[in-house]
XYZ file of N, CA and C in Angstrom:
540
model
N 16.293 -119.526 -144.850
C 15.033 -119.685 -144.144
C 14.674 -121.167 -144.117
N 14.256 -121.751 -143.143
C 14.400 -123.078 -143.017
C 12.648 -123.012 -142.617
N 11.966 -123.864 -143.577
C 10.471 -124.852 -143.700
C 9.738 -124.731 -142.115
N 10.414 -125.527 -141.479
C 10.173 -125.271 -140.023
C 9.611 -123.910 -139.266
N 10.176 -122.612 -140.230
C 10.132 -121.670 -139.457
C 9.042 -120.868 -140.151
N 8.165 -121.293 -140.824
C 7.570 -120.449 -142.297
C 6.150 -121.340 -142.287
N 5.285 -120.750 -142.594
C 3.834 -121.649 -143.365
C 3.582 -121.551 -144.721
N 2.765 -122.196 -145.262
C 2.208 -122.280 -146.670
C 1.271 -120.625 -147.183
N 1.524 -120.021 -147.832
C 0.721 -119.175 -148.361
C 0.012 -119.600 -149.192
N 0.285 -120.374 -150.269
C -0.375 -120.940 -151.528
C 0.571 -121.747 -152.713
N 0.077 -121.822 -153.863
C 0.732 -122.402 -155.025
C 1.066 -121.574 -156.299
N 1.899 -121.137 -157.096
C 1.809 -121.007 -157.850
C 1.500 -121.776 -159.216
N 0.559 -121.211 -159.327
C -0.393 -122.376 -160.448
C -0.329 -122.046 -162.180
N 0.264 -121.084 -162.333
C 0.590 -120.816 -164.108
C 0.809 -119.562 -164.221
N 1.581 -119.277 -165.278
C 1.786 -117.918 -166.053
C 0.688 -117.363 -166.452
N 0.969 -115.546 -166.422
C -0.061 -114.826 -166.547
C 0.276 -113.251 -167.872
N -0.284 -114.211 -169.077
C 0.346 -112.442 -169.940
C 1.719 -113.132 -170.481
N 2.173 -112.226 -170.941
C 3.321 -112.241 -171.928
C 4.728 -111.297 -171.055
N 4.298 -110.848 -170.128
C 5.690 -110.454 -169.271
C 6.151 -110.909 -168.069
N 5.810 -112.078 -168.251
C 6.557 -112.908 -166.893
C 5.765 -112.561 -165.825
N 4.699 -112.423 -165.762
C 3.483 -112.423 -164.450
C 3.414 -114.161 -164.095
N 3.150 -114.580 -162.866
C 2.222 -115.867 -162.512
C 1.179 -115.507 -161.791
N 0.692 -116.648 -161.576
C -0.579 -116.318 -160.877
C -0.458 -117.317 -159.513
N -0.253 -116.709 -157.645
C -0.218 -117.257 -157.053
C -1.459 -117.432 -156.342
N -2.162 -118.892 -156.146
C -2.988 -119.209 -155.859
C -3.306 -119.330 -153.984
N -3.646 -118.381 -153.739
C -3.606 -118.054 -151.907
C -4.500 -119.631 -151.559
N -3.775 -119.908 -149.794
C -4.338 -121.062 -149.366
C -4.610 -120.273 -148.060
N -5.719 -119.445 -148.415
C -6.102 -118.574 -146.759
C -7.505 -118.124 -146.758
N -8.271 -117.966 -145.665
C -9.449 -117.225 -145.172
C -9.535 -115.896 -145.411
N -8.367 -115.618 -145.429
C -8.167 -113.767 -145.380
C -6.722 -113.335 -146.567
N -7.597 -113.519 -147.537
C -6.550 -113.182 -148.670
C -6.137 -111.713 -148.525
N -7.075 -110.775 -148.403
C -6.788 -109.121 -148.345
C -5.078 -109.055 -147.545
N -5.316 -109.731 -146.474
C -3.750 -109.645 -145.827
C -2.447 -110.090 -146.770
N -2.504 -110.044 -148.099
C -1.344 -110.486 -148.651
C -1.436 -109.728 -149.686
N -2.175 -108.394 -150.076
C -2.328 -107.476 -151.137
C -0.752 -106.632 -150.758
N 0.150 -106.589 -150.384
C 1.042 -105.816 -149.985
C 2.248 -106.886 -150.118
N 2.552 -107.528 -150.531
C 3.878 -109.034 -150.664
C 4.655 -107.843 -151.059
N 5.826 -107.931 -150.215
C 7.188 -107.550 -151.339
C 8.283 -108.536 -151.511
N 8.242 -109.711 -150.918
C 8.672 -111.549 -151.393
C 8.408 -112.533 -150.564
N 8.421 -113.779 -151.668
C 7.400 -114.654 -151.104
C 9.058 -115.446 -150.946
N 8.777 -116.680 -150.558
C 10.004 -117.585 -150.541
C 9.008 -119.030 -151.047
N 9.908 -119.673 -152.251
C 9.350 -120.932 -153.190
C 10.321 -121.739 -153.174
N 9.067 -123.094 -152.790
C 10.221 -124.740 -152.566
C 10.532 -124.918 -153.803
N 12.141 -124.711 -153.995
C 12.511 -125.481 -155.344
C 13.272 -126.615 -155.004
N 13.436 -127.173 -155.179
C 14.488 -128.950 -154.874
C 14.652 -128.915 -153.282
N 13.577 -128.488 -152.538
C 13.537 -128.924 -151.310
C 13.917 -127.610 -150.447
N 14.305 -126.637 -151.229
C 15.143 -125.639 -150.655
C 13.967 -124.418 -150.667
N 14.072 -123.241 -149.448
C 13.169 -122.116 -149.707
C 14.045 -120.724 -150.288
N 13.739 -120.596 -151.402
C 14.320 -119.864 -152.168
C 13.557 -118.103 -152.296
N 14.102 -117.376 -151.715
C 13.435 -115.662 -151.797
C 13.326 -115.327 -153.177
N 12.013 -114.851 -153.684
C 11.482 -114.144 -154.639
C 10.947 -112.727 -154.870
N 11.636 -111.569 -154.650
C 11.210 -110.540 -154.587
C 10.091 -110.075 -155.628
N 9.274 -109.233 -155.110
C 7.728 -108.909 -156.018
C 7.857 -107.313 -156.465
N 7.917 -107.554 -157.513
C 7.909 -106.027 -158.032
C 6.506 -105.751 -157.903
N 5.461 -105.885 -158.204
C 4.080 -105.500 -158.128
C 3.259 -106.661 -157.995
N 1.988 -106.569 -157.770
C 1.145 -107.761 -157.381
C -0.664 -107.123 -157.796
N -1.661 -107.366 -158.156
C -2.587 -106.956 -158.557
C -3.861 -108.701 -158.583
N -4.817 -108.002 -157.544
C -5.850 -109.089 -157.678
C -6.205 -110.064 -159.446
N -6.074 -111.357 -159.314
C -6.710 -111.978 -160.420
C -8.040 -112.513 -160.221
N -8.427 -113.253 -158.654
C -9.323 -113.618 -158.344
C -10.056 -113.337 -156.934
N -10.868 -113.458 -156.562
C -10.521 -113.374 -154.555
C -9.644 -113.992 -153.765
N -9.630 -115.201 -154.750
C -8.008 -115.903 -153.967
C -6.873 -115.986 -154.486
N -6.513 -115.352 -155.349
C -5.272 -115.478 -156.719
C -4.639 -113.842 -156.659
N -3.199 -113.935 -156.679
C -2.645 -112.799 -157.288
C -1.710 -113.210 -158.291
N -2.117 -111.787 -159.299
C -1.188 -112.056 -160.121
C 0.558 -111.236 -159.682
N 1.378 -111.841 -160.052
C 2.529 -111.679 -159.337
C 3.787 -110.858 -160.601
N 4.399 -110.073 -160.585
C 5.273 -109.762 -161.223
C 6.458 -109.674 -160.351
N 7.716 -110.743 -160.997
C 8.976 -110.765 -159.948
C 10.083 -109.494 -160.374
N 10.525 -109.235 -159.450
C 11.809 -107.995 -159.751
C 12.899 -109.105 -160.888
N 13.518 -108.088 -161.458
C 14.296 -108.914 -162.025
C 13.811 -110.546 -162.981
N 12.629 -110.001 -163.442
C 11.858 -111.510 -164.051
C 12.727 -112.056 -165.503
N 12.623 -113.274 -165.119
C 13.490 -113.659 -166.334
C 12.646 -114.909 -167.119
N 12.853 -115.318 -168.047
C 11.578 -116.967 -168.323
C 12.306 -118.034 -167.604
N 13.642 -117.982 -167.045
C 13.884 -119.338 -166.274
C 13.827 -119.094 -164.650
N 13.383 -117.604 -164.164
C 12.915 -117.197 -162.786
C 11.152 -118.062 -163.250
N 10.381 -117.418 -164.163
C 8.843 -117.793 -163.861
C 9.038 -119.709 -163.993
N 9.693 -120.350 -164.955
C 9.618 -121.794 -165.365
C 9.867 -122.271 -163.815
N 11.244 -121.559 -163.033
C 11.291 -122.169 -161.613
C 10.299 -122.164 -160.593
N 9.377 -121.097 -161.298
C 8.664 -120.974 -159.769
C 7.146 -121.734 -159.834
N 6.691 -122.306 -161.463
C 5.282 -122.774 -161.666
C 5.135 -124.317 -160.668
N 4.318 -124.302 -160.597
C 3.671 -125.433 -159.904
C 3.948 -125.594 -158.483
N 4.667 -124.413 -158.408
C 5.540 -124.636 -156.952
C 4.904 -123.946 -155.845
N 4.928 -124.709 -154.421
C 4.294 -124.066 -152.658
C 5.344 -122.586 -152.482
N 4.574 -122.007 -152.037
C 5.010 -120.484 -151.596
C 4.695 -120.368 -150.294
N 5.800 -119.880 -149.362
C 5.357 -119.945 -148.493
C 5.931 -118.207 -147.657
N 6.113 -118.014 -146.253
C 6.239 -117.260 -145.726
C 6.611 -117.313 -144.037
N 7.334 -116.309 -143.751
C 7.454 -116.524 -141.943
C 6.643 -116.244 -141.361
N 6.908 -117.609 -140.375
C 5.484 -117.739 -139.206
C 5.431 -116.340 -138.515
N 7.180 -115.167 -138.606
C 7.020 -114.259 -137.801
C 5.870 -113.141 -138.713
N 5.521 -113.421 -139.582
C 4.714 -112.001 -140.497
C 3.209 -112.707 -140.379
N 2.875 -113.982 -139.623
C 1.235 -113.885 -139.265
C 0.289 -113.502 -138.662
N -0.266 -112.391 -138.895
C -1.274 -111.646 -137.438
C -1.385 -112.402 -136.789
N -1.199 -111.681 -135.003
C -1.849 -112.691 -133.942
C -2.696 -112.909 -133.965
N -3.524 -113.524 -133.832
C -4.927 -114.317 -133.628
C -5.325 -113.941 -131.937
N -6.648 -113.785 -131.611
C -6.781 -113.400 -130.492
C -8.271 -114.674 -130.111
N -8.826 -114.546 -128.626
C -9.945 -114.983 -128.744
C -9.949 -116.814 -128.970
N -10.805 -117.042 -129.962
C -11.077 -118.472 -129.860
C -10.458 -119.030 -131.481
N -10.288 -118.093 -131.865
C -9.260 -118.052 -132.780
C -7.646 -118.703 -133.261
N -7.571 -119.638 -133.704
C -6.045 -119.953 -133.630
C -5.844 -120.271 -135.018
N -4.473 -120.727 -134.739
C -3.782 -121.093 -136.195
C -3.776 -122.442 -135.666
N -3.712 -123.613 -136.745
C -3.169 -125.140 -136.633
C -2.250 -125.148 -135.683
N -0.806 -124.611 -136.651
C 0.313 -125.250 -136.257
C 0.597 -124.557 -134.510
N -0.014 -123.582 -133.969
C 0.167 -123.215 -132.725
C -0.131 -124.010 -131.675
N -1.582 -124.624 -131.510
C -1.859 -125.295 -130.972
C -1.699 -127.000 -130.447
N -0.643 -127.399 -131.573
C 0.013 -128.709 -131.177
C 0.321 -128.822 -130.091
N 0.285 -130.007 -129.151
C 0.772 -129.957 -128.139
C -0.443 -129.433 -126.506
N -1.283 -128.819 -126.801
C -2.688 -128.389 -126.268
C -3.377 -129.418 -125.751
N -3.630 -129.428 -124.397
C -4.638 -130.453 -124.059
C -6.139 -129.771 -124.443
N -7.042 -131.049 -124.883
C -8.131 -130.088 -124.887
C -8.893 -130.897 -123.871
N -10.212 -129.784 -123.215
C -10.496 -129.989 -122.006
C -11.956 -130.213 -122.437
N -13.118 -130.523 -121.665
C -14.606 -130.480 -121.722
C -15.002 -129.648 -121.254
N -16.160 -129.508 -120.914
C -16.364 -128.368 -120.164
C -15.846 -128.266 -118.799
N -16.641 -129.480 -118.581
C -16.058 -129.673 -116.713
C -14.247 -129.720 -116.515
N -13.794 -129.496 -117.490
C -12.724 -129.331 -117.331
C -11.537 -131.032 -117.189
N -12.508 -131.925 -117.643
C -11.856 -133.290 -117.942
C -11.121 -133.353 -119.252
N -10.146 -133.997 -119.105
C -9.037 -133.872 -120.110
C -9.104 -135.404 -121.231
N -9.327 -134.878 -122.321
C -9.966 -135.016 -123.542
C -8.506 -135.707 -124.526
N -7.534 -135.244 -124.723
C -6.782 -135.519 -124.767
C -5.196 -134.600 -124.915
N -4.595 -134.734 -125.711
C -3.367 -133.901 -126.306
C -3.154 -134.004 -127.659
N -3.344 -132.426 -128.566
C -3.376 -132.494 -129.759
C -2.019 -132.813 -130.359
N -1.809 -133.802 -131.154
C -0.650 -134.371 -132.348
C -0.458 -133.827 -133.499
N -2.003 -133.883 -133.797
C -2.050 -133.145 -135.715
C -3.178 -132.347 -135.740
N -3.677 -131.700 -136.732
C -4.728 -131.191 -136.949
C -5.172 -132.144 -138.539
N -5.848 -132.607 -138.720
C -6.263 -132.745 -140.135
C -7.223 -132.157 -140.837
N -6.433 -131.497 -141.928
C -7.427 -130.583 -142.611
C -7.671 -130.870 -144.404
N -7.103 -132.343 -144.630
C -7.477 -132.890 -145.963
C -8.737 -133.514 -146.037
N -9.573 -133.544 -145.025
C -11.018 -133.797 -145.179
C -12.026 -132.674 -145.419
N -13.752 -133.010 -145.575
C -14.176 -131.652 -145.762
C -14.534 -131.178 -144.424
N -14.277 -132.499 -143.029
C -14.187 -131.600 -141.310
C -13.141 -131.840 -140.644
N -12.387 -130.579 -140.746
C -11.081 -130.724 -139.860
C -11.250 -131.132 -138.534
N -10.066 -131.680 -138.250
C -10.508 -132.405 -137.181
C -9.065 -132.546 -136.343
N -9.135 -132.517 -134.996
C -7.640 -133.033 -134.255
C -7.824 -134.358 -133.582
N -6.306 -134.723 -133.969
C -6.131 -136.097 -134.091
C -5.327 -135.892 -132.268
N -5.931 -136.478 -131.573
C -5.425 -136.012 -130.369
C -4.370 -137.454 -129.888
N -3.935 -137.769 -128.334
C -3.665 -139.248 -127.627
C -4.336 -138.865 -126.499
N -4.787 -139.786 -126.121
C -5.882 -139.811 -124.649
C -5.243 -141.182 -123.992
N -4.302 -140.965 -123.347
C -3.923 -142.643 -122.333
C -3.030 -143.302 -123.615
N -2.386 -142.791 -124.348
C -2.304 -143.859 -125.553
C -3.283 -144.464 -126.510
N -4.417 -143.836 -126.314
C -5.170 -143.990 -127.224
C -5.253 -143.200 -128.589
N -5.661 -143.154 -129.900
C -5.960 -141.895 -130.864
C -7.000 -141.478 -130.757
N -7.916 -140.483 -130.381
C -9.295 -139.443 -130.314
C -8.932 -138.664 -131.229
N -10.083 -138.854 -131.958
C -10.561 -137.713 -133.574
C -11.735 -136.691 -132.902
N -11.302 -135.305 -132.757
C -12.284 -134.321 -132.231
C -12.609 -133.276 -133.147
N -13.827 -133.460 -133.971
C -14.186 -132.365 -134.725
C -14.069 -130.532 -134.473
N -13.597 -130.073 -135.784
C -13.182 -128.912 -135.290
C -13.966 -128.272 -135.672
N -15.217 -128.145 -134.754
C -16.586 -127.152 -134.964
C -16.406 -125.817 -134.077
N -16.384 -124.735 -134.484
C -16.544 -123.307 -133.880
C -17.623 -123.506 -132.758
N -18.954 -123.949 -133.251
C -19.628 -123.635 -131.905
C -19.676 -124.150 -130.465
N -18.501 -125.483 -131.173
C -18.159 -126.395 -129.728
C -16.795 -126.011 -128.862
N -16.525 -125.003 -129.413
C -15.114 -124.408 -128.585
C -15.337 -123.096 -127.829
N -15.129 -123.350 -126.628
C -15.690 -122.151 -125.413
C -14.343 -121.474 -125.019
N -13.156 -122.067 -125.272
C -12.067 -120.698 -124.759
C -10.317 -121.788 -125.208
N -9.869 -120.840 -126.166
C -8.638 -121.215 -126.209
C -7.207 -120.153 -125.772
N -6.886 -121.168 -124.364
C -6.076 -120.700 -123.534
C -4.636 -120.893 -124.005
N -4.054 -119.713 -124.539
C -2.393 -119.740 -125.017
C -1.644 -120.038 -123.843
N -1.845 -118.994 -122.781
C -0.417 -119.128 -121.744
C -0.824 -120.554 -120.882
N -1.646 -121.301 -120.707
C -2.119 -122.903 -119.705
C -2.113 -123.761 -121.344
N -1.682 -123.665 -122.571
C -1.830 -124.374 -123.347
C -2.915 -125.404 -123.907
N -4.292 -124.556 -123.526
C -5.252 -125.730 -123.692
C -6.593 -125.576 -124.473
N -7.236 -125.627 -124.693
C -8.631 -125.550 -125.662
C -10.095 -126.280 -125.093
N -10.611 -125.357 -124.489
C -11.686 -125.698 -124.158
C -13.077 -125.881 -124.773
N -13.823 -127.190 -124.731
C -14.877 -127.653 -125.803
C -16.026 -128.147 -125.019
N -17.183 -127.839 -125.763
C -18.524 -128.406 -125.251
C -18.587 -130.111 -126.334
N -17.976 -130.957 -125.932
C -18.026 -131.762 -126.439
C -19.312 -132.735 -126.866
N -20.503 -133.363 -127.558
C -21.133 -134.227 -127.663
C -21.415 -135.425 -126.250
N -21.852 -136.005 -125.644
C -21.831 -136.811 -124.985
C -21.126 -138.334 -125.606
N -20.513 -138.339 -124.835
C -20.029 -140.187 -125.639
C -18.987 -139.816 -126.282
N -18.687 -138.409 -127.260
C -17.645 -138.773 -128.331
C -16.306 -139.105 -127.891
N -15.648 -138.842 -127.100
C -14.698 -139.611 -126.473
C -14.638 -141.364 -126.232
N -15.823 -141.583 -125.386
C -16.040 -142.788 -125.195
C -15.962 -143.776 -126.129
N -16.521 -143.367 -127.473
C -16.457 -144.196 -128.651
C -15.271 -144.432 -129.500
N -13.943 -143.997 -129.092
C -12.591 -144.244 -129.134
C -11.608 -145.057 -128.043
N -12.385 -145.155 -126.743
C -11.737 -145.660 -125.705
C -12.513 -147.119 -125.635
N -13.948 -146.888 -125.410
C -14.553 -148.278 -125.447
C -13.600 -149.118 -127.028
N -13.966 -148.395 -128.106
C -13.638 -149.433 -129.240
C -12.214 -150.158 -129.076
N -11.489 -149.549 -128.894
C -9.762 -150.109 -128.327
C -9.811 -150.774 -127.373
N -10.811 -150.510 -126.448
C -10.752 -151.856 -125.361
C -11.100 -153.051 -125.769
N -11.850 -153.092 -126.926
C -12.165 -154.383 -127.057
C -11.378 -155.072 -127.974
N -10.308 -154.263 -128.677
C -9.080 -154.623 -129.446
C -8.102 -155.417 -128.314
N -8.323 -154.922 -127.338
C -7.171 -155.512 -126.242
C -7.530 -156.951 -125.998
């Protein structure tokens, strides 16, 4: 299974108990959708390695505790501290105004009037407001990723439609002009 083809579920963050339980720490909105794992796949030396789950039982709202088939103490030592992840093919579709990050790369997003805003590159979500890092002309535009400013995201025309602020565009294009 190759990185590319898979997203992040969470971390495994420490041992749990005295029989080789860990505790995997979910990186999701909707943890309930992962009460049913029967294996996760964990980056060890760069590589995604399959971990089959003998049982799994809530620790927190966002934590399961994990028991592996076949658990051994140098299966749990491999798997602590380590990203868990999963195939992009096992993520509910998303419908509506709804998306995932990594889908939408590549998306022009539009205004209302239907002026083109730019083309999404990244999403950044290590701040506390995610935000897409778009190119507009060769420029970089940072467009906050607020729910109430998004009016329709179009899968098959590839694009994302927003009630944008007045100006917020402008204040990325003016400032670079005067770099020139």
């Amino acid at each position: 299974m190759r990185k590319e083809d898979c997203y992040l579920l969470g971390k495994i963050t420490r041992r749990h108990g005295l029989a080789g339980n860990v505790i995997l720490k979910l990186d999701t909105d909707q943890p309930e959708l992962y009460n049913k794992l029967e294996s996760i796949f964990v980056e060890i030396n760069g590589l995604l390695v399959p971990f089959f789950i003998e049982k799994t039982s809530w620790s927190k709202n966002d934590a399961l505790n994990i028991a592996f088939k076949n658990s051994s103490e140098t299966l749990v030592d491999q798997s602590l501290g380590k990203s868990v992840y999963l195939p992009l093919a096992t993520l509910p579709k998303l419908s509506g105004k709804q998306f995932y990050y990594h889908e939408i790369i590549g998306f022009d997003i539009l205004d209302e009037n239907d002026k083109e805003c730019g083309v999404i590159r990244s999403v950044n979500d290590q701040t506390a407001q995610n935000y897409f890092v778009t190119n507009l002309d060769g420029k970089e535009v940072v467009i906050p990723i607020i729910k109430d400013w998004i009016l329709e995201v179009n899968r098959e025309e590839r694009f994302i439609k927003m009630q944008l602020p007045e100006g917020l565009i402008d204040v990325f294009l003016v400032s670079s002009k005067k770099d020139e």
